[in-house]
mmCIF file of C-alpha atoms in Angstrom:
data_model
loop_
_atom_site.group_PDB
_atom_site.id
_atom_site.type_symbol
_atom_site.label_atom_id
_atom_site.label_comp_id
_atom_site.label_asym_id
_atom_site.label_seq_id
_atom_site.Cartn_x
_atom_site.Cartn_y
_atom_site.Cartn_z
ATOM 1 C CA MET K 1 199.305 231.748 145.948
ATOM 2 C CA PRO K 2 202.836 229.922 146.468
ATOM 3 C CA ARG K 3 203.775 226.954 144.271
ATOM 4 C CA VAL K 4 205.573 224.103 144.995
ATOM 5 C CA THR K 5 209.428 225.939 144.596
ATOM 6 C CA ASP K 6 208.091 228.948 146.744
ATOM 7 C CA LEU K 7 207.747 226.463 149.719
ATOM 8 C CA GLY K 8 210.992 225.211 149.326
ATOM 9 C CA ILE K 9 209.917 221.789 148.081
ATOM 10 C CA THR K 10 212.692 220.019 145.740
ATOM 11 C CA ILE K 11 210.315 217.578 143.295
ATOM 12 C CA GLY K 12 213.750 215.229 141.651
ATOM 13 C CA SER K 13 217.313 216.706 140.414
ATOM 14 C CA LEU K 14 216.518 217.979 137.002
ATOM 15 C CA PRO K 15 216.067 222.015 136.569
ATOM 16 C CA SER K 16 213.251 223.591 135.752
ATOM 17 C CA GLY K 17 212.724 225.961 132.857
ATOM 18 C CA PRO K 18 212.051 229.887 133.528
ATOM 19 C CA SER K 19 208.473 230.006 134.236
ATOM 20 C CA ARG K 20 208.734 226.468 135.335
ATOM 21 C CA SER K 21 205.542 225.615 133.959
ATOM 22 C CA ILE K 22 204.585 224.099 129.938
ATOM 23 C CA VAL K 23 204.901 227.724 128.263
ATOM 24 C CA ASP K 24 208.919 227.202 128.671
ATOM 25 C CA VAL K 25 208.390 224.709 125.680
ATOM 26 C CA PRO K 26 208.505 227.167 122.689
ATOM 27 C CA GLY K 27 205.197 228.143 120.765
ATOM 28 C CA VAL K 28 202.957 226.782 123.412
ATOM 29 C CA GLY K 29 200.541 228.599 124.976
ATOM 30 C CA VAL K 30 197.625 227.991 127.403
ATOM 31 C CA GLY K 31 194.319 229.866 127.774
ATOM 32 C CA HIS K 32 191.099 229.774 130.330
ATOM 33 C CA THR K 33 187.811 230.691 130.561
ATOM 34 C CA THR K 34 185.887 229.977 134.115
ATOM 35 C CA VAL K 35 182.137 230.016 134.351
ATOM 36 C CA TRP K 36 181.447 230.258 137.968
ATOM 37 C CA ARG K 37 177.287 231.343 138.097
ATOM 38 C CA ASP K 38 174.869 231.171 140.964
ATOM 39 C CA GLU K 39 171.422 230.155 139.622
ATOM 40 C CA GLN K 40 167.854 228.856 140.605
ATOM 41 C CA PRO K 41 168.274 224.770 140.078
ATOM 42 C CA PRO K 42 166.930 223.328 137.269
ATOM 43 C CA PRO K 43 164.260 223.732 135.685
ATOM 44 C CA LEU K 44 164.436 226.933 136.669
ATOM 45 C CA GLY K 45 167.596 227.908 136.037
ATOM 46 C CA ARG K 46 171.020 226.596 135.041
ATOM 47 C CA GLY K 47 172.213 225.610 138.393
ATOM 48 C CA ILE K 48 175.408 226.577 140.387
ATOM 49 C CA ALA K 49 178.272 226.840 137.596
ATOM 50 C CA ARG K 50 181.861 225.835 138.275
ATOM 51 C CA THR K 51 183.441 225.059 135.675
ATOM 52 C CA GLY K 52 184.908 226.044 132.349
ATOM 53 C CA VAL K 53 187.555 225.294 129.444
ATOM 54 C CA THR K 54 191.451 225.399 129.438
ATOM 55 C CA VAL K 55 193.074 225.309 125.983
ATOM 56 C CA ILE K 56 196.689 224.445 125.405
ATOM 57 C CA ASP K 57 197.638 225.551 122.101
ATOM 58 C CA PRO K 58 201.064 223.910 120.825
ATOM 59 C CA GLY K 59 201.596 226.415 118.169
ATOM 60 C CA GLY K 60 201.217 227.167 114.878
ATOM 61 C CA ASN K 61 198.863 226.107 112.826
ATOM 62 C CA ALA K 62 198.252 222.136 113.474
ATOM 63 C CA PHE K 63 196.634 221.442 110.732
ATOM 64 C CA HIS K 64 199.163 222.907 108.091
ATOM 65 C CA ALA K 65 201.860 221.040 110.300
ATOM 66 C CA PRO K 66 200.713 218.318 112.910
ATOM 67 C CA ILE K 67 202.421 217.324 115.591
ATOM 68 C CA PRO K 68 204.064 213.921 116.650
ATOM 69 C CA ALA K 69 201.884 212.733 119.235
ATOM 70 C CA GLY K 70 200.932 209.268 121.764
ATOM 71 C CA GLY K 71 199.401 208.467 124.438
ATOM 72 C CA SER K 72 198.930 206.162 127.335
ATOM 73 C CA VAL K 73 196.079 205.184 129.623
ATOM 74 C CA LEU K 74 196.541 204.508 132.990
ATOM 75 C CA ASN K 75 192.483 203.552 134.210
ATOM 76 C CA GLY K 76 190.273 204.542 131.294
ATOM 77 C CA ALA K 77 187.396 205.310 133.152
ATOM 78 C CA GLY K 78 187.345 208.934 130.669
ATOM 79 C CA GLU K 79 186.746 210.226 127.261
ATOM 80 C CA CYS K 80 189.996 211.853 125.008
ATOM 81 C CA THR K 81 188.477 212.540 121.560
ATOM 82 C CA GLY K 82 190.954 212.359 118.799
ATOM 83 C CA PHE K 83 193.133 209.896 121.130
ATOM 84 C CA ILE K 84 192.826 207.131 118.767
ATOM 85 C CA SER K 85 193.072 208.861 115.777
ATOM 86 C CA ALA K 86 196.941 210.212 117.920
ATOM 87 C CA GLN K 87 197.768 206.297 118.339
ATOM 88 C CA GLU K 88 196.892 205.290 114.927
ATOM 89 C CA TRP K 89 198.455 208.331 112.993
ATOM 90 C CA GLY K 90 201.017 209.251 115.870
ATOM 91 C CA LEU K 91 199.710 212.829 115.281
ATOM 92 C CA VAL K 92 198.031 215.499 116.609
ATOM 93 C CA GLU K 93 196.213 218.421 114.090
ATOM 94 C CA THR K 94 194.851 220.387 116.616
ATOM 95 C CA PRO K 95 194.836 222.278 119.559
ATOM 96 C CA ILE K 96 194.496 220.511 123.393
ATOM 97 C CA PHE K 97 191.194 221.643 124.579
ATOM 98 C CA LEU K 98 190.004 220.815 128.431
ATOM 99 C CA THR K 99 186.512 220.185 130.096
ATOM 100 C CA SER K 100 184.278 218.780 132.670
ATOM 101 C CA THR K 101 182.725 215.799 131.556
ATOM 102 C CA MET K 102 178.943 216.602 130.346
ATOM 103 C CA GLN K 103 180.459 219.719 128.439
ATOM 104 C CA LEU K 104 182.700 217.728 126.400
ATOM 105 C CA GLY K 105 180.289 217.640 123.490
ATOM 106 C CA ARG K 106 179.622 221.488 123.430
ATOM 107 C CA VAL K 107 183.329 221.826 123.726
ATOM 108 C CA TYR K 108 183.559 219.205 120.628
ATOM 109 C CA ASP K 109 181.156 221.092 118.321
ATOM 110 C CA ALA K 110 182.618 224.442 119.474
ATOM 111 C CA ALA K 111 186.255 223.524 118.181
ATOM 112 C CA CYS K 112 184.887 222.328 115.102
ATOM 113 C CA GLU K 113 183.055 225.740 114.157
ATOM 114 C CA LEU K 114 185.889 227.313 115.320
ATOM 115 C CA LEU K 115 189.063 225.940 113.446
ATOM 116 C CA THR K 116 187.113 225.433 110.655
ATOM 117 C CA ALA K 117 186.290 229.254 110.387
ATOM 118 C CA GLU K 118 189.887 230.101 110.367
ATOM 119 C CA GLU K 119 191.591 227.157 108.064
ATOM 120 C CA PRO K 120 189.669 226.606 105.140
ATOM 121 C CA ALA K 121 191.211 223.498 104.118
ATOM 122 C CA ILE K 122 189.391 221.885 106.948
ATOM 123 C CA GLY K 123 186.581 219.834 105.809
ATOM 124 C CA ASP K 124 187.759 220.355 102.084
ATOM 125 C CA ASP K 125 191.058 218.703 101.910
ATOM 126 C CA ASP K 126 190.791 216.690 105.305
ATOM 127 C CA VAL K 127 188.222 216.826 108.001
ATOM 128 C CA ILE K 128 189.599 216.838 111.949
ATOM 129 C CA ILE K 129 188.814 215.232 114.989
ATOM 130 C CA PRO K 130 189.770 217.894 117.693
ATOM 131 C CA VAL K 131 191.477 216.635 120.975
ATOM 132 C CA VAL K 132 189.219 217.226 124.029
ATOM 133 C CA ALA K 133 189.709 215.484 127.286
ATOM 134 C CA GLU K 134 187.561 215.684 130.512
ATOM 135 C CA CYS K 135 186.831 214.902 134.172
ATOM 136 C CA ASP K 136 183.985 215.363 136.382
ATOM 137 C CA ASP K 137 183.489 218.399 138.303
ATOM 138 C CA SER K 138 179.457 217.403 139.574
ATOM 139 C CA PHE K 139 180.402 217.311 143.004
ATOM 140 C CA LEU K 140 180.185 220.928 142.656
ATOM 141 C CA SER K 141 179.113 221.627 139.195
ATOM 142 C CA GLU K 142 175.578 221.454 137.795
ATOM 143 C CA SER K 143 175.543 218.784 135.106
ATOM 144 C CA ARG K 144 172.141 218.850 134.449
ATOM 145 C CA ARG K 145 172.114 221.474 132.419
ATOM 146 C CA MET K 146 174.951 222.695 129.639
ATOM 147 C CA GLN K 147 176.696 225.243 131.076
ATOM 148 C CA VAL K 148 179.445 226.273 128.631
ATOM 149 C CA THR K 149 179.087 227.852 125.320
ATOM 150 C CA ARG K 150 181.036 228.477 122.066
ATOM 151 C CA ASP K 151 182.074 231.443 123.368
ATOM 152 C CA ASP K 152 183.625 230.197 126.398
ATOM 153 C CA VAL K 153 185.706 228.075 123.775
ATOM 154 C CA ALA K 154 186.516 230.599 121.568
ATOM 155 C CA ALA K 155 187.766 232.959 124.470
ATOM 156 C CA ALA K 156 190.290 230.569 125.827
ATOM 157 C CA LEU K 157 191.245 229.658 122.463
ATOM 158 C CA ALA K 158 192.085 232.970 122.199
ATOM 159 C CA ALA K 159 193.909 233.404 125.606
ATOM 160 C CA ALA K 160 195.858 230.553 124.642
ATOM 161 C CA ARG K 161 197.129 232.076 121.344
ATOM 162 C CA ALA K 162 197.711 234.828 123.350
ATOM 163 C CA GLY K 163 199.427 233.786 125.969
ATOM 164 C CA ALA K 164 202.068 231.958 123.380
ATOM 165 C CA ALA K 165 202.875 235.135 122.173
ATOM 166 C CA ALA K 166 203.472 236.983 124.849
ATOM 167 C CA ALA K 167 205.528 234.152 126.068
ATOM 168 C CA GLN K 168 207.606 234.633 122.886
ATOM 169 C CA ALA K 169 207.794 238.371 123.307
ATOM 170 C CA ASP K 170 209.788 237.524 126.649
ATOM 171 C CA ARG K 171 211.711 235.098 125.998
ATOM 172 C CA ALA K 172 212.878 237.962 123.013
ATOM 173 C CA ALA K 173 213.742 240.019 126.034
ATOM 174 C CA GLY K 174 215.290 238.064 127.786
ATOM 175 C CA ARG K 175 212.938 237.474 130.454
ATOM 176 C CA ALA K 176 211.218 234.439 132.102
ATOM 177 C CA PRO K 177 207.825 234.181 130.842
ATOM 178 C CA ARG K 178 204.940 234.437 132.627
ATOM 179 C CA PRO K 179 203.358 230.902 133.556
ATOM 180 C CA PRO K 180 199.384 230.270 133.619
ATOM 181 C CA ALA K 181 196.927 230.410 135.961
ATOM 182 C CA GLU K 182 196.423 227.395 138.220
ATOM 183 C CA GLY K 183 194.131 225.921 140.342
ATOM 184 C CA ALA K 184 190.313 226.662 140.247
ATOM 185 C CA VAL K 185 190.490 228.037 137.089
ATOM 186 C CA GLY K 186 189.209 227.169 133.493
ATOM 187 C CA SER K 187 188.614 223.397 133.440
ATOM 188 C CA GLY K 188 189.843 222.993 136.939
ATOM 189 C CA THR K 189 187.269 225.315 138.954
ATOM 190 C CA GLY K 190 185.122 222.447 139.671
ATOM 191 C CA MET K 191 188.104 219.715 140.476
ATOM 192 C CA SER K 192 189.158 218.462 143.840
ATOM 193 C CA CYS K 193 191.779 216.463 144.145
ATOM 194 C CA LEU K 194 193.675 214.168 147.165
ATOM 195 C CA GLY K 195 190.698 215.293 149.269
ATOM 196 C CA PHE K 196 191.370 218.998 148.594
ATOM 197 C CA LYS K 197 190.677 221.249 145.882
ATOM 198 C CA GLY K 198 191.982 220.389 143.131
ATOM 199 C CA GLY K 199 192.302 222.231 139.308
ATOM 200 C CA ILE K 200 195.101 223.124 137.015
ATOM 201 C CA GLY K 201 198.952 222.736 137.678
ATOM 202 C CA THR K 202 202.306 222.774 135.253
ATOM 203 C CA ALA K 203 205.470 222.752 135.908
ATOM 204 C CA SER K 204 208.693 222.244 133.037
ATOM 205 C CA ARG K 205 212.336 220.634 133.515
ATOM 206 C CA VAL K 206 215.274 221.080 131.143
ATOM 207 C CA VAL K 207 217.101 217.779 130.430
ATOM 208 C CA PRO K 208 220.990 218.010 129.474
ATOM 209 C CA SER K 209 220.544 218.220 125.757
ATOM 210 C CA GLY K 210 218.982 221.455 126.687
ATOM 211 C CA HIS K 211 215.291 220.236 125.520
ATOM 212 C CA THR K 212 212.426 220.952 127.389
ATOM 213 C CA VAL K 213 209.314 219.088 128.972
ATOM 214 C CA GLY K 214 206.487 220.917 129.665
ATOM 215 C CA VAL K 215 203.544 219.430 131.370
ATOM 216 C CA LEU K 216 199.982 220.532 132.405
ATOM 217 C CA ALA K 217 197.784 218.316 134.693
ATOM 218 C CA MET K 218 194.075 218.767 135.376
ATOM 219 C CA THR K 219 193.808 217.245 138.523
ATOM 220 C CA ASN K 220 190.290 215.504 139.721
ATOM 221 C CA PHE K 221 191.368 212.514 141.570
ATOM 222 C CA GLY K 222 192.538 210.235 144.956
ATOM 223 C CA GLU K 223 191.590 210.335 148.408
ATOM 224 C CA ARG K 224 193.158 213.105 151.478
ATOM 225 C CA GLY K 225 194.665 209.936 153.460
ATOM 226 C CA ARG K 226 197.290 209.377 150.078
ATOM 227 C CA LEU K 227 198.145 213.111 149.640
ATOM 228 C CA THR K 228 202.092 212.366 149.274
ATOM 229 C CA VAL K 229 204.008 215.439 149.173
ATOM 230 C CA ALA K 230 208.004 214.931 147.745
ATOM 231 C CA GLY K 231 207.857 211.817 149.589
ATOM 232 C CA VAL K 232 206.521 212.627 152.651
ATOM 233 C CA PRO K 233 202.881 211.038 153.139
ATOM 234 C CA VAL K 234 201.481 214.466 154.799
ATOM 235 C CA GLY K 235 197.877 213.216 154.195
ATOM 236 C CA GLN K 236 197.996 210.923 156.912
ATOM 237 C CA SER K 237 198.694 214.052 159.515
ATOM 238 C CA LEU K 238 196.444 216.970 157.685
ATOM 239 C CA PRO K 239 193.194 217.616 159.412
ATOM 240 C CA GLU K 240 189.994 215.336 159.116
ATOM 241 C CA ALA K 241 187.473 217.346 156.294
ATOM 242 C CA ALA K 242 185.057 219.206 157.901
ATOM 243 C CA ALA K 243 182.362 217.622 155.708
ATOM 244 C CA PRO K 244 181.903 215.472 152.957
ATOM 245 C CA THR K 245 184.780 215.514 150.370
ATOM 246 C CA ALA K 246 184.389 214.758 146.906
ATOM 247 C CA PRO K 247 184.550 211.241 145.417
ATOM 248 C CA PRO K 248 187.997 209.346 145.346
ATOM 249 C CA ALA K 249 187.484 208.641 141.294
ATOM 250 C CA GLY K 250 187.118 211.517 139.295
ATOM 251 C CA SER K 251 189.887 211.341 136.914
ATOM 252 C CA CYS K 252 193.266 213.465 135.654
ATOM 253 C CA ILE K 253 194.414 214.386 132.340
ATOM 254 C CA VAL K 254 197.980 215.020 131.896
ATOM 255 C CA VAL K 255 199.081 217.095 128.580
ATOM 256 C CA ILE K 256 203.159 216.794 128.025
ATOM 257 C CA ILE K 257 205.091 218.951 125.247
ATOM 258 C CA THR K 258 208.697 218.799 124.417
ATOM 259 C CA ASP K 259 210.884 220.760 122.027
ATOM 260 C CA ALA K 260 212.747 217.478 121.453
ATOM 261 C CA PRO K 261 213.236 215.260 118.421
ATOM 262 C CA ILE K 262 210.805 212.077 119.101
ATOM 263 C CA ASP K 263 208.963 209.946 117.515
ATOM 264 C CA PRO K 264 205.302 208.525 117.544
ATOM 265 C CA ALA K 265 206.321 205.499 119.376
ATOM 266 C CA GLY K 266 208.833 207.767 122.073
ATOM 267 C CA CYS K 267 205.727 210.032 122.863
ATOM 268 C CA ARG K 268 203.853 207.087 123.674
ATOM 269 C CA ARG K 269 206.182 205.816 126.174
ATOM 270 C CA LEU K 270 206.648 209.799 127.666
ATOM 271 C CA ALA K 271 203.262 209.648 128.327
ATOM 272 C CA THR K 272 202.563 206.086 129.799
ATOM 273 C CA ARG K 273 205.744 207.548 132.416
ATOM 274 C CA ALA K 274 202.876 210.356 133.288
ATOM 275 C CA GLY K 275 201.210 207.330 135.605
ATOM 276 C CA LEU K 276 204.433 207.322 137.840
ATOM 277 C CA GLY K 277 204.377 211.075 138.577
ATOM 278 C CA LEU K 278 200.398 210.887 139.685
ATOM 279 C CA ALA K 279 201.606 207.928 142.009
ATOM 280 C CA ARG K 280 204.470 209.693 143.659
ATOM 281 C CA THR K 281 201.270 211.937 144.797
ATOM 282 C CA GLY K 282 199.104 209.195 146.312
ATOM 283 C CA SER K 283 197.364 208.175 143.321
ATOM 284 C CA THR K 284 196.174 204.693 142.946
ATOM 285 C CA ALA K 285 194.079 205.112 139.882
ATOM 286 C CA HIS K 286 190.635 203.846 141.417
ATOM 287 C CA HIS K 287 188.365 201.401 138.981
ATOM 288 C CA SER K 288 185.589 204.516 137.973
ATOM 289 C CA SER K 289 188.982 207.100 137.658
ATOM 290 C CA GLY K 290 190.166 208.227 134.300
ATOM 291 C CA GLU K 291 194.118 208.637 134.351
ATOM 292 C CA ILE K 292 194.429 209.616 130.230
ATOM 293 C CA PHE K 293 197.854 210.894 128.779
ATOM 294 C CA LEU K 294 198.798 212.843 125.894
ATOM 295 C CA ALA K 295 202.528 213.607 124.924
ATOM 296 C CA LEU K 296 203.327 216.062 121.907
ATOM 297 C CA ALA K 297 206.679 216.291 120.638
ATOM 298 C CA THR K 298 207.275 219.822 118.253
ATOM 299 C CA GLY K 299 210.785 217.985 116.939
ATOM 300 C CA LEU K 300 209.998 216.234 114.441
ATOM 301 C CA ARG K 301 207.093 218.758 113.180
ATOM 302 C CA ALA K 302 206.835 218.286 109.248
ATOM 303 C CA PRO K 303 204.260 220.500 106.984
ATOM 304 C CA ARG K 304 201.112 218.020 106.686
ATOM 305 C CA GLY K 305 201.889 214.998 104.330
ATOM 306 C CA THR K 306 205.528 215.082 104.812
ATOM 307 C CA THR K 307 208.062 213.744 107.507
ATOM 308 C CA SER K 308 210.636 215.315 109.154
ATOM 309 C CA ASP K 309 214.191 214.528 107.955
ATOM 310 C CA ARG K 310 215.241 214.788 111.636
ATOM 311 C CA VAL K 311 216.413 211.546 113.851
ATOM 312 C CA ALA K 312 214.159 211.138 116.222
ATOM 313 C CA LEU K 313 215.679 210.023 119.572
ATOM 314 C CA GLN K 314 215.242 206.543 121.120
ATOM 315 C CA GLY K 315 216.222 203.761 123.576
ATOM 316 C CA ARG K 316 218.113 204.731 126.703
ATOM 317 C CA ALA K 317 218.420 208.779 124.734
ATOM 318 C CA LEU K 318 214.923 209.163 126.120
ATOM 319 C CA ASP K 319 215.798 208.015 129.752
ATOM 320 C CA PRO K 320 216.501 211.868 130.724
ATOM 321 C CA PHE K 321 212.658 212.422 129.053
ATOM 322 C CA PHE K 322 210.983 209.964 130.915
ATOM 323 C CA ALA K 323 212.649 211.346 134.263
ATOM 324 C CA ALA K 324 211.354 214.539 133.482
ATOM 325 C CA VAL K 325 208.070 213.625 132.775
ATOM 326 C CA VAL K 326 207.272 211.669 136.273
ATOM 327 C CA GLU K 327 209.271 215.074 137.776
ATOM 328 C CA ALA K 328 206.882 217.690 136.357
ATOM 329 C CA THR K 329 203.845 215.743 136.645
ATOM 330 C CA GLU K 330 204.529 215.241 140.277
ATOM 331 C CA GLU K 331 204.914 219.335 140.556
ATOM 332 C CA SER K 332 202.165 219.745 138.144
ATOM 333 C CA VAL K 333 199.816 217.856 140.770
ATOM 334 C CA LEU K 334 201.230 219.731 143.337
ATOM 335 C CA ASN K 335 201.339 223.420 142.175
ATOM 336 C CA SER K 336 196.937 222.652 141.145
ATOM 337 C CA LEU K 337 196.869 222.268 145.190
ATOM 338 C CA LEU K 338 199.044 224.963 146.035
ATOM 339 C CA ASN K 339 197.023 227.277 144.084
ATOM 340 C CA ALA K 340 193.294 226.458 144.650
ATOM 341 C CA PRO K 341 190.841 228.261 147.309
ATOM 342 C CA THR K 342 188.150 226.649 149.386
ATOM 343 C CA VAL K 343 184.947 226.283 146.636
ATOM 344 C CA THR K 344 181.964 225.699 147.334
ATOM 345 C CA GLY K 345 179.273 224.639 144.407
ATOM 346 C CA ARG K 346 176.441 222.515 144.052
ATOM 347 C CA ASN K 347 173.970 221.440 147.079
ATOM 348 C CA GLY K 348 176.536 223.376 149.016
ATOM 349 C CA ASN K 349 179.268 220.821 148.253
ATOM 350 C CA THR K 350 182.577 222.237 149.436
ATOM 351 C CA SER K 351 186.327 221.770 148.490
ATOM 352 C CA GLU K 352 188.429 222.963 150.840
ATOM 353 C CA GLY K 353 191.554 224.477 149.931
ATOM 354 C CA LEU K 354 194.900 222.825 150.872
ATOM 355 C CA PRO K 355 196.391 224.475 154.203
ATOM 356 C CA VAL K 356 199.716 225.911 153.246
ATOM 357 C CA ASP K 357 201.058 226.751 156.312
ATOM 358 C CA ARG K 358 200.146 223.052 158.422
ATOM 359 C CA LEU K 359 201.052 221.780 154.868
ATOM 360 C CA THR K 360 204.753 223.700 155.468
ATOM 361 C CA GLU K 361 204.996 222.550 159.201
ATOM 362 C CA LEU K 362 205.171 219.194 158.585
ATOM 363 C CA LEU K 363 207.783 219.963 155.854
ATOM 364 C CA HIS K 364 209.701 221.434 157.460
ATOM 365 C CA HIS K 365 208.970 218.575 160.870
ATOM 366 C CA HIS K 366 210.050 215.665 158.449
ATOM 367 C CA HIS K 367 213.315 217.184 156.898
#
């Protein structure tokens, strides 16, 4: 399926990384487990599942070498475990786990088990609070039963690490890394965005200093009439939905990673700019929506209990990074839409795929 650049669309002015995805940041990997089943409704079965798990691994052992981080909340009707400690300490100590609202506890438990099993110091030297964020996919997926298992989380984590290794091998061979799967996959399987099927989208930007900014978004927000692509209000001209669509307030998680030397205060500022990228696609951050953003910067990473001796970028030096976050967030949302087919879930609810041909006609006509 096409991505933004395949349609000849240019978002912003900064260049993209070679894969145009978050894995352009060295060490980063993304893995998905998609849970797709059709059983009888509860209590006879688990019902229809359109859900899953996505893991973003920042690379290396995050317990032994935590990553400077900071977050921002545009509208807080959502949950992200580990967010408060990240704001307090300015550090993230685990990979980032994404899932659906009612599966958050399952994923958190599994993350604790998996990470403690591979690192004996966890729970001995100190405990961890895994970062697990959610959006509500109950329009398409049965939420009255637990749909995600420990094995699903383990598979997504393993896939993220394998993806990071593959990206590193590609770079070493002079090839562009392969971008992770987007659209209705992993934690994005049951998500809907701006009146169409949403899910997972990713993009990257390279700033003048040579550093890379990668973004991954789990999109589950907005209404069709507000959909905006490259400044064109296409949602006003696209066909109306043939059936009821998902509620407009369903949340959006945005994860930003850069290899630049940026401290936690700077990361919080980067995270805030994700809201501008969402606004450019048509988001108004509805009352019941959870727009939660987290930014990590590996450039000041240091062994646990120590600090880096590198000088952090501050002040106006952050301006290119702000622009990179805005552009890559906007493009990530659009990629999540372009790569998601029509999906039918529980109670026959259907989230339509974005009509790419009609979208292309509207954009060409406008320009």
